[in-house]
Amino acid sequence: MVVRFFSGPMAVGVAEAGLGYLFLKLVLPQESRAFYSPCMDFDWPADDDPRRLEIREWLSQHSGDPSQEALARSGYVAPHWPKPYGLEADPIHQLIIDEELAAAGVKRAAGGIGLGWAGPTILYGGTPEQQERYLWPILTGEEIWCQLFSEPDSGSDLANLATRAVRDGDRYIVNGSKIWSSGAHRSQFGILIARTDPDVPKHRGVSYFICPMDTPGLELQPIVDMTTAYSFNQTFFDDMELPVDNRIGEENDGWRLAKVTLGNERVSLSGEGALWGSGPSASDLIDLIREAGGISEPTLRDRTAQLHIEGEVLRLIRLRTLTAQLQGRQPGPEASVRKALADEHGQNVMQLAKDLTGTHGMLTDHGPLGGSPQFPVTHAVVEGWQSWHGGFLFSPALTIGGGTSEVQRNIVAERVLGLPHDIDIQAGQSWSETRA
């Protein structure tokens, strides 16, 4: 069984029944589920829009080459942030800024975890002093951040974390371990969650900290993955001391802040590129196929068509999120839906690219259909992912990092489809009781 989506009388995509049902439920408005109407056409600002002219005038004042400091102080790095760190810009204004800066060839510092996850959490729960101290260097790119959440023994149950932070006067003594700390060896700060009260249920005894990565008692152990890249670490805390002033929010209220971080993470990890928003997209691979003269083998042609369909569904979900923002609504469960679909889609892109390399796919220096082994140079990638071979080796991690596909599907099942929650046999128990 298939479900077809239409724009007027024309079919624009075909999906498997399960994917189609979620698309109909989450992406299309109730009145548009039979025939998809063009409800995502935006009234795009004209070339002489005052907001465009203001940006161009500002660029001319900076000789078309503004510093990162100037970009940050003008609110152009994170325009959606509140003043003075941003412009409180609505989504259309943000897109105008992106378009004008790109047209002028202006590059903003890669924000990474600092701009995408730490910054929004500090804005949400930090003190004015914390915001003033940490947000400006995030915006200018002077300070790099990492995330210290996952633990070796917690699996996907993040709230079951065991790293302890024990209050001792005006400081906390931290002991424990974190794993998959991306970029921790290049970072000045990390966002850390640790257990401050073991005698309450697991979600209620967690606190949220800013952790300087050069703090005595913190040690990094490199993790080199099978792409041969060193991007991950295991982080150990041995009687590490953190000032109370480094805590964000109230003691034992860290899980609420962690959910803010995780919400931003799931959006950040589901961009257009096949590798968590980075690297080439399905469209890029299809363009390579087209440039090579196409493919004649039926199953490969079918898989290519399926990639295009998946990419279109994901694009429309992304537009649905933008539509919600333009209408002043907070996106619902689209982040989890899109991440679950995008991760498997990314694996499909990399698998097809490898298969299109044929027997040369056993080697590292060949690309799809005899093309370049490197990704298109227009795409931002991180170490180890610059080649089709490296992307293929990394792709199994897509359905694990940032919340496993199983976790994302549980969120969709419970919050979208209304299915019953998993039975929690530890409900009502304190964290320490569950560890007995």
Tab-separated table of C-alpha atoms in Angstrom, residues 127-381:
chain	number	residue	atom	x	y	z
A	127	THR	CA	21.893	34.331	35.301
A	128	PRO	CA	22.574	37.722	33.680
A	129	GLU	CA	26.186	37.378	34.799
A	130	GLN	CA	26.514	33.944	33.143
A	131	GLN	CA	24.933	35.235	29.956
A	132	GLU	CA	27.270	38.224	29.788
A	133	ARG	CA	30.345	36.094	30.471
A	134	TYR	CA	29.685	33.156	28.138
A	135	LEU	CA	27.379	34.243	25.310
A	136	TRP	CA	29.623	36.846	23.651
A	137	PRO	CA	32.587	34.452	23.184
A	138	ILE	CA	30.139	31.858	21.827
A	139	LEU	CA	28.860	34.377	19.281
A	140	THR	CA	32.343	35.457	18.188
A	141	GLY	CA	33.615	31.863	17.998
A	142	GLU	CA	36.405	32.591	20.480
A	143	GLU	CA	35.359	29.784	22.815
A	144	ILE	CA	34.369	26.276	21.725
A	145	TRP	CA	31.962	24.098	23.693
A	146	CYS	CA	31.280	20.389	24.028
A	147	GLN	CA	28.501	18.331	25.591
A	148	LEU	CA	29.069	16.137	28.655
A	149	PHE	CA	25.810	14.184	28.890
A	150	SER	CA	26.068	10.521	27.821
A	151	GLU	CA	27.565	7.926	30.161
A	152	PRO	CA	28.999	4.446	29.569
A	153	ASP	CA	26.473	2.691	31.817
A	154	SER	CA	23.305	4.678	31.074
A	155	GLY	CA	22.606	3.685	27.473
A	156	SER	CA	19.673	5.647	26.106
A	157	ASP	CA	18.342	6.269	29.622
A	158	LEU	CA	20.138	9.580	30.067
A	159	ALA	CA	18.284	10.440	33.289
A	160	ASN	CA	19.881	7.376	34.902
A	161	LEU	CA	23.269	9.118	34.881
A	162	ALA	CA	25.645	8.251	37.709
A	163	THR	CA	28.205	11.091	37.640
A	164	ARG	CA	27.952	12.707	41.091
A	165	ALA	CA	28.347	16.349	42.075
A	166	VAL	CA	28.465	16.675	45.877
A	167	ARG	CA	28.026	20.133	47.388
A	168	ASP	CA	30.877	21.217	49.659
A	169	GLY	CA	30.401	24.836	50.705
A	170	ASP	CA	30.765	27.091	47.678
A	171	ARG	CA	31.878	24.296	45.380
A	172	TYR	CA	30.850	20.899	44.035
A	173	ILE	CA	33.114	17.839	43.997
A	174	VAL	CA	32.493	15.893	40.783
A	175	ASN	CA	33.304	12.221	40.198
A	176	GLY	CA	32.278	9.985	37.329
A	177	SER	CA	32.645	9.557	33.576
A	178	LYS	CA	31.055	10.745	30.327
A	179	ILE	CA	31.436	9.245	26.879
A	180	TRP	CA	31.091	10.310	23.218
A	181	SER	CA	32.225	13.824	24.163
A	182	SER	CA	32.476	15.237	20.636
A	183	GLY	CA	35.251	17.765	20.201
A	184	ALA	CA	36.056	17.870	23.925
A	185	HIS	CA	39.793	17.954	23.142
A	186	ARG	CA	39.298	21.226	21.251
A	187	SER	CA	36.843	22.822	23.668
A	188	GLN	CA	37.251	25.436	26.363
A	189	PHE	CA	33.945	24.611	28.085
A	190	GLY	CA	31.463	21.784	28.377
A	191	ILE	CA	27.814	21.607	29.396
A	192	LEU	CA	27.666	18.990	32.134
A	193	ILE	CA	24.769	17.294	33.903
A	194	ALA	CA	25.499	15.456	37.133
A	195	ARG	CA	23.518	13.924	39.987
A	196	THR	CA	23.276	16.151	43.044
A	197	ASP	CA	20.591	14.220	44.955
A	198	PRO	CA	20.550	10.406	44.689
A	199	ASP	CA	17.617	10.033	47.095
A	200	VAL	CA	14.869	11.324	44.785
A	201	PRO	CA	13.555	9.874	41.486
A	202	LYS	CA	16.177	10.007	38.756
A	203	HIS	CA	14.775	12.987	36.825
A	204	ARG	CA	14.564	15.188	39.937
A	205	GLY	CA	18.088	14.902	41.326
A	206	VAL	CA	20.104	16.259	38.371
A	207	SER	CA	21.854	19.635	38.123
A	208	TYR	CA	23.300	21.466	35.128
A	209	PHE	CA	26.815	22.947	35.109
A	210	ILE	CA	29.270	24.903	33.011
A	211	CYS	CA	32.530	22.938	33.105
A	212	PRO	CA	35.856	24.527	32.091
A	213	MET	CA	37.715	21.783	30.236
A	214	ASP	CA	41.066	22.684	31.811
A	215	THR	CA	39.801	22.096	35.354
A	216	PRO	CA	42.174	19.965	37.471
A	217	GLY	CA	40.740	16.492	37.951
A	218	LEU	CA	39.313	16.307	34.405
A	219	GLU	CA	40.983	13.874	32.020
A	220	LEU	CA	40.201	13.046	28.385
A	221	GLN	CA	40.757	9.679	26.750
A	222	PRO	CA	40.620	9.771	22.923
A	223	ILE	CA	38.178	7.572	21.004
A	224	VAL	CA	39.260	7.024	17.397
A	225	ASP	CA	36.377	5.677	15.324
A	226	MET	CA	36.597	3.451	12.269
A	227	THR	CA	36.833	6.455	9.948
A	228	THR	CA	40.253	6.942	11.663
A	229	ALA	CA	39.059	10.363	12.904
A	230	TYR	CA	39.638	11.538	16.447
A	231	SER	CA	36.464	13.429	17.192
A	232	PHE	CA	35.127	11.622	20.296
A	233	ASN	CA	36.418	11.289	23.847
A	234	GLN	CA	35.672	9.618	27.129
A	235	THR	CA	35.827	12.182	29.916
A	236	PHE	CA	36.784	11.270	33.479
A	237	PHE	CA	36.190	13.362	36.604
A	238	ASP	CA	38.326	12.580	39.656
A	239	ASP	CA	37.439	14.896	42.572
A	240	MET	CA	37.054	17.754	40.096
A	241	GLU	CA	35.959	20.983	41.786
A	242	LEU	CA	33.349	23.284	40.225
A	243	PRO	CA	32.274	26.588	41.816
A	244	VAL	CA	28.596	26.867	42.722
A	245	ASP	CA	28.509	29.886	40.393
A	246	ASN	CA	29.038	27.464	37.485
A	247	ARG	CA	25.659	25.850	38.068
A	248	ILE	CA	22.917	26.932	35.677
A	249	GLY	CA	19.516	27.186	37.344
A	250	GLU	CA	18.576	25.738	40.692
A	251	GLU	CA	20.099	22.663	42.243
A	252	ASN	CA	18.267	19.476	41.174
A	253	ASP	CA	16.472	21.318	38.349
A	254	GLY	CA	18.945	20.281	35.678
A	255	TRP	CA	16.719	17.809	33.858
A	256	ARG	CA	14.390	20.609	32.792
A	257	LEU	CA	17.366	22.469	31.318
A	258	ALA	CA	18.725	19.282	29.732
A	259	LYS	CA	15.451	18.935	27.813
A	260	VAL	CA	15.988	22.437	26.407
A	261	THR	CA	19.424	21.332	25.199
A	262	LEU	CA	18.128	18.052	23.768
A	263	GLY	CA	15.313	19.831	21.922
A	264	ASN	CA	17.838	22.079	20.183
A	265	GLU	CA	20.094	19.084	19.515
A	266	ARG	CA	17.410	17.156	17.643
A	267	VAL	CA	16.688	20.137	15.423
A	268	SER	CA	20.408	20.755	14.842
A	269	LEU	CA	21.079	17.136	13.923
A	270	SER	CA	18.372	16.958	11.282
A	271	GLY	CA	19.483	19.466	8.666
A	272	GLU	CA	19.604	18.802	4.930
A	273	GLY	CA	22.991	17.059	4.756
A	274	ALA	CA	23.051	13.286	5.076
A	275	LEU	CA	25.416	13.234	8.075
A	276	TRP	CA	23.524	14.990	10.859
A	277	GLY	CA	22.924	17.988	8.643
A	278	SER	CA	26.503	18.068	7.306
A	279	GLY	CA	27.928	16.654	4.120
A	280	PRO	CA	26.098	15.955	0.873
A	281	SER	CA	22.354	15.508	0.541
A	282	ALA	CA	20.371	13.065	-1.566
A	283	SER	CA	20.040	15.830	-4.151
A	284	ASP	CA	23.818	16.103	-4.381
A	285	LEU	CA	24.149	12.373	-5.027
A	286	ILE	CA	21.372	12.465	-7.601
A	287	ASP	CA	23.103	15.379	-9.328
A	288	LEU	CA	26.276	13.274	-9.544
A	289	ILE	CA	24.277	10.421	-11.056
A	290	ARG	CA	22.713	12.769	-13.583
A	291	GLU	CA	26.095	14.262	-14.519
A	292	ALA	CA	27.496	10.752	-15.047
A	293	GLY	CA	24.737	9.978	-17.553
A	294	GLY	CA	22.359	8.150	-15.238
A	295	ILE	CA	22.150	4.486	-14.258
A	296	SER	CA	20.411	1.641	-16.035
A	297	GLU	CA	20.352	-1.110	-13.393
A	298	PRO	CA	16.682	-1.350	-12.242
A	299	THR	CA	17.206	-1.836	-8.504
A	300	LEU	CA	19.703	1.020	-8.305
A	301	ARG	CA	17.280	3.250	-10.219
A	302	ASP	CA	14.519	2.298	-7.780
A	303	ARG	CA	16.713	3.068	-4.772
A	304	THR	CA	17.649	6.420	-6.287
A	305	ALA	CA	13.985	7.284	-6.745
A	306	GLN	CA	13.289	6.261	-3.140
A	307	LEU	CA	16.087	8.559	-1.940
A	308	HIS	CA	14.484	11.457	-3.783
A	309	ILE	CA	11.107	10.669	-2.189
A	310	GLU	CA	12.624	10.488	1.290
A	311	GLY	CA	14.447	13.769	0.746
A	312	GLU	CA	11.255	15.499	-0.376
A	313	VAL	CA	9.281	14.246	2.637
A	314	LEU	CA	12.032	15.485	4.966
A	315	ARG	CA	12.136	18.836	3.185
A	316	LEU	CA	8.404	19.265	3.611
A	317	ILE	CA	8.575	18.403	7.309
A	318	ARG	CA	11.265	21.053	7.631
A	319	LEU	CA	9.042	23.569	5.853
A	320	ARG	CA	6.199	22.600	8.164
A	321	THR	CA	8.399	23.548	11.117
A	322	LEU	CA	9.168	26.891	9.481
A	323	THR	CA	5.467	27.445	8.787
A	324	ALA	CA	4.688	26.870	12.470
A	325	GLN	CA	7.301	29.442	13.460
A	326	LEU	CA	5.967	31.991	10.976
A	327	GLN	CA	2.494	31.527	12.464
A	328	GLY	CA	3.841	32.040	15.967
A	329	ARG	CA	3.463	28.402	17.004
A	330	GLN	CA	6.077	26.209	18.600
A	331	PRO	CA	6.889	23.129	16.523
A	332	GLY	CA	5.407	19.952	17.943
A	333	PRO	CA	6.998	16.535	17.619
A	334	GLU	CA	8.454	17.268	14.179
A	335	ALA	CA	11.989	17.335	15.563
A	336	SER	CA	11.851	13.698	16.700
A	337	VAL	CA	9.978	12.597	13.573
A	338	ARG	CA	12.407	14.303	11.251
A	339	LYS	CA	15.493	13.066	13.093
A	340	ALA	CA	14.271	9.461	13.082
A	341	LEU	CA	13.603	9.644	9.345
A	342	ALA	CA	16.683	11.719	8.502
A	343	ASP	CA	19.106	9.339	10.218
A	344	GLU	CA	17.994	6.310	8.220
A	345	HIS	CA	17.820	8.463	5.108
A	346	GLY	CA	21.454	9.492	5.650
A	347	GLN	CA	22.470	5.854	5.899
A	348	ASN	CA	20.577	5.131	2.674
A	349	VAL	CA	22.409	7.978	0.900
A	350	MET	CA	25.808	6.690	1.966
A	351	GLN	CA	24.965	3.048	1.182
A	352	LEU	CA	23.774	3.899	-2.325
A	353	ALA	CA	26.842	6.056	-2.937
A	354	LYS	CA	29.067	3.148	-1.900
A	355	ASP	CA	27.151	0.683	-4.079
A	356	LEU	CA	27.431	3.040	-7.052
A	357	THR	CA	31.203	2.878	-6.643
A	358	GLY	CA	31.058	-0.786	-7.626
A	359	THR	CA	34.015	-3.022	-6.882
A	360	HIS	CA	36.147	0.073	-6.373
A	361	GLY	CA	34.068	0.624	-3.235
A	362	MET	CA	36.543	-1.605	-1.418
A	363	LEU	CA	39.054	1.234	-1.804
A	364	THR	CA	39.136	4.614	-0.114
A	365	ASP	CA	40.095	6.740	-3.111
A	366	HIS	CA	37.072	6.248	-5.382
A	367	GLY	CA	33.696	7.964	-5.495
A	368	PRO	CA	30.274	7.077	-6.923
A	369	LEU	CA	30.249	6.215	-10.630
A	370	GLY	CA	33.949	6.949	-11.000
A	371	GLY	CA	33.648	10.455	-9.582
A	372	SER	CA	35.684	12.228	-6.950
A	373	PRO	CA	36.147	10.439	-3.625
A	374	GLN	CA	35.593	13.758	-1.866
A	375	PHE	CA	32.271	15.371	-1.020
A	376	PRO	CA	31.218	18.471	-2.975
A	377	VAL	CA	33.368	21.266	-1.554
A	378	THR	CA	30.378	23.490	-0.817
A	379	HIS	CA	29.358	21.379	2.166
A	380	ALA	CA	30.593	21.916	5.707
A	381	VAL	CA	31.920	18.692	7.153
